[in-house]
PDB file of C-alpha atoms in Angstrom:
ATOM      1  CA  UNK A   6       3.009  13.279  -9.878  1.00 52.00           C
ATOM      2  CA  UNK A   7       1.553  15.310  -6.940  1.00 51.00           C
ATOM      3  CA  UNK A   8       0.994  13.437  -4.129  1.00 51.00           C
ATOM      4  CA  UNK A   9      -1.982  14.071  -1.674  1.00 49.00           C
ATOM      5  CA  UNK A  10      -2.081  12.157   0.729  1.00 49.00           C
ATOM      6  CA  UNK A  11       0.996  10.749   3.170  1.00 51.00           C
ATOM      7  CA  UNK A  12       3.808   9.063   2.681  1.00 52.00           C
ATOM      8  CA  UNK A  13       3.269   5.026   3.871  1.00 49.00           C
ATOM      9  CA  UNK A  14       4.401   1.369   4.177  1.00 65.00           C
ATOM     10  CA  UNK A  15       2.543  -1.747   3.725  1.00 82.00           C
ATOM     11  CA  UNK A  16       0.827  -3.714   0.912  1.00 87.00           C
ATOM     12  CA  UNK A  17      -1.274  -2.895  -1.274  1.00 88.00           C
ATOM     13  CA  UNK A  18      -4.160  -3.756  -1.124  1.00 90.00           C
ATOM     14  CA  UNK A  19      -6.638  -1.921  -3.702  1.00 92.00           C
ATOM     15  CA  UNK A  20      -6.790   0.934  -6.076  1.00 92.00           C
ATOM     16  CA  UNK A  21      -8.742   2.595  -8.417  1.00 95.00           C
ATOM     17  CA  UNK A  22      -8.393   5.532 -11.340  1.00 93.00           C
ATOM     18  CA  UNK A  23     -10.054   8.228 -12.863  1.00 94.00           C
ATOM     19  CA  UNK A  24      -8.802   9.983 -16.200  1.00 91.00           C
ATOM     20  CA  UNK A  25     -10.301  13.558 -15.276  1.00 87.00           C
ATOM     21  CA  UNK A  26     -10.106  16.287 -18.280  1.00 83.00           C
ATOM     22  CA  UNK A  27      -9.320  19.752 -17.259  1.00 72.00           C
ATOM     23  CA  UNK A  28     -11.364  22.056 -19.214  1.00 72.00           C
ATOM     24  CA  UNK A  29     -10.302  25.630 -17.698  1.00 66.00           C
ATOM     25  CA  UNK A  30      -8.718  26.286 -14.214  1.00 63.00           C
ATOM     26  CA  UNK A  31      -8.368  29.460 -12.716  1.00 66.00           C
ATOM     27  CA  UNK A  32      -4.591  29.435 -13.639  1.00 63.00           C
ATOM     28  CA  UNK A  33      -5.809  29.896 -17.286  1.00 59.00           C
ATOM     29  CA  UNK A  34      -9.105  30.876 -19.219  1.00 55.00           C
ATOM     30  CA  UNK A  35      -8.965  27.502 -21.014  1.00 56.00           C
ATOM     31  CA  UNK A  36      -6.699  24.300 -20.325  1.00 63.00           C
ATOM     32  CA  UNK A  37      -7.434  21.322 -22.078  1.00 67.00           C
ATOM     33  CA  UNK A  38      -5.066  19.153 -20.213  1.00 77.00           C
ATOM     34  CA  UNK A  39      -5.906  15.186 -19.251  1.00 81.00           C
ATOM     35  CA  UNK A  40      -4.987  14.188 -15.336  1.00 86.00           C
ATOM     36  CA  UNK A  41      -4.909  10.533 -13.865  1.00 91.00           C
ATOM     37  CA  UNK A  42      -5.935  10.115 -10.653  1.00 93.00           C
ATOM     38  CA  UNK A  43      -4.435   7.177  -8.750  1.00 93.00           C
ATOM     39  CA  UNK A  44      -6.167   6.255  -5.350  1.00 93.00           C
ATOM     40  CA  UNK A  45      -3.795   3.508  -3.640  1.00 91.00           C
ATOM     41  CA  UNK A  46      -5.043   1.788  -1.175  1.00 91.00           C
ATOM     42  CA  UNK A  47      -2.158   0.313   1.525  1.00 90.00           C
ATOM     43  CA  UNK A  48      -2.386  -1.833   4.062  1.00 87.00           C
ATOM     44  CA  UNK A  49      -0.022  -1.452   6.822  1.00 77.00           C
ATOM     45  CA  UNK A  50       0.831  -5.124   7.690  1.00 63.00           C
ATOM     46  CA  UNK A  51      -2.061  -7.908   7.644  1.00 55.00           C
ATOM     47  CA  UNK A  52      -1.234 -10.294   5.057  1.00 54.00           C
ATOM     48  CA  UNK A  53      -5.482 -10.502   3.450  1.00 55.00           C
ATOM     49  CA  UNK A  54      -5.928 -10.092   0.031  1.00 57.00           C
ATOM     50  CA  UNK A  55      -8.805  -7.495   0.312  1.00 60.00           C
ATOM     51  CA  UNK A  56      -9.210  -4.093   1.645  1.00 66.00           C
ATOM     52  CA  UNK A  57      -9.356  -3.781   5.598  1.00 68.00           C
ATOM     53  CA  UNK A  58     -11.376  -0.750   7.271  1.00 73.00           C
ATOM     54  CA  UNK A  59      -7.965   0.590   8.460  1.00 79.00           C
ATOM     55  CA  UNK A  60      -6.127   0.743   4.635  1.00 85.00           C
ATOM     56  CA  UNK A  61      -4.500   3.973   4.555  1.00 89.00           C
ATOM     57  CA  UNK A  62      -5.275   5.655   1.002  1.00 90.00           C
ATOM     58  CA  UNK A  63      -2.953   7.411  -1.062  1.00 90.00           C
ATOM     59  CA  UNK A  64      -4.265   9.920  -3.904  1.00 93.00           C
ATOM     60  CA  UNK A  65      -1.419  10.615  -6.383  1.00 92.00           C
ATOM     61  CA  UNK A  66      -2.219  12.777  -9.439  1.00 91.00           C
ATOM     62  CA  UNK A  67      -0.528  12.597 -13.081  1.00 92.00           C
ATOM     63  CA  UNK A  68      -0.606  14.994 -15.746  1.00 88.00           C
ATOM     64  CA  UNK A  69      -0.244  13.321 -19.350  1.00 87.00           C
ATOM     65  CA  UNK A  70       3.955  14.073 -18.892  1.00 90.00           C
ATOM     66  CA  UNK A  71       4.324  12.774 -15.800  1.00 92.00           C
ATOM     67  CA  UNK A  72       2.575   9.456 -16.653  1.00 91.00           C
ATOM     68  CA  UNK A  73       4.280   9.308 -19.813  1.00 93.00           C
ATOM     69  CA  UNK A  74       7.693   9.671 -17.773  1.00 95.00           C
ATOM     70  CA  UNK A  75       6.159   6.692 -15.209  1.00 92.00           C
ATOM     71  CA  UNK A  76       5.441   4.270 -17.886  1.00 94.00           C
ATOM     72  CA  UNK A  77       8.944   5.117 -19.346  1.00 96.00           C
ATOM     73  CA  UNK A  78      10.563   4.012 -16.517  1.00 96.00           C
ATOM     74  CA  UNK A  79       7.973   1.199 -15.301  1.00 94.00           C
ATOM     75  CA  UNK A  80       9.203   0.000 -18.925  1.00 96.00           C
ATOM     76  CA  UNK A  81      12.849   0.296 -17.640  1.00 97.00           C
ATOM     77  CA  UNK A  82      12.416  -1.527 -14.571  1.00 95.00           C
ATOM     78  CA  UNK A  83      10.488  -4.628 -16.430  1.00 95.00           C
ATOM     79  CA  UNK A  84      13.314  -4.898 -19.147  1.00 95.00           C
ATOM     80  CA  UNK A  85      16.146  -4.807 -16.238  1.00 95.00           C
ATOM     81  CA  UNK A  86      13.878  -7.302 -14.353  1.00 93.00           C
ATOM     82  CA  UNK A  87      13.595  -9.993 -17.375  1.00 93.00           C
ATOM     83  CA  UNK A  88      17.292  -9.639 -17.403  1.00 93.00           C
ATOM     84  CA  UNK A  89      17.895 -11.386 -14.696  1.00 91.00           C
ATOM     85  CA  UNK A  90      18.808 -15.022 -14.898  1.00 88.00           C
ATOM     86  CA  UNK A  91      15.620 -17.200 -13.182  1.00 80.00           C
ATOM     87  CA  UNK A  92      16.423 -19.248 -10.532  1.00 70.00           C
ATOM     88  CA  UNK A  93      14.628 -22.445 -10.961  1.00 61.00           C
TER      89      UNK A  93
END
């Protein structure tokens, strides 16, 4: 994914998406591609459950490959998770 704004630390805090559907660009007379926009929304330290004034936001952009490829390895990451014995 393309990344626009900077790279951070903290907690999340929020986010939100849009699925946006690229019609034409000026790459190409006609592109019919779909693109998920991912606003993040980090907070660098408190430990509140909402969104402070100071959250830092972080845009990052998908095309239908990329998030494919994400969810691929989100799924990854799970499985190797639930593998682990639980400690109770």
């Amino acid at each position: 994914g393309r990344q626009v704004g900077g790279q951070v630390g903290g907690t999340l805090s929020d986010f939100d998406w849009k699925l946006l559907y690229t019609v034409a660009s000026d790459k190409a007379a006609s592109i019919k591609s779909p693109l998920l926009r991912l606003q993040l929304f980090v907070d660098g330290g408190n430990n509140s459950n909402a969104r402070s004034e100071q959250a830092e936001e972080v845009v990052v952009e998908y095309t239908k490959e990329e998030l494919d490829a994400l969810i691929a390895e989100m799924d990854k990451i799970k499985a190797t998770i639930q593998s682990f014995p639980s400690s109770s």
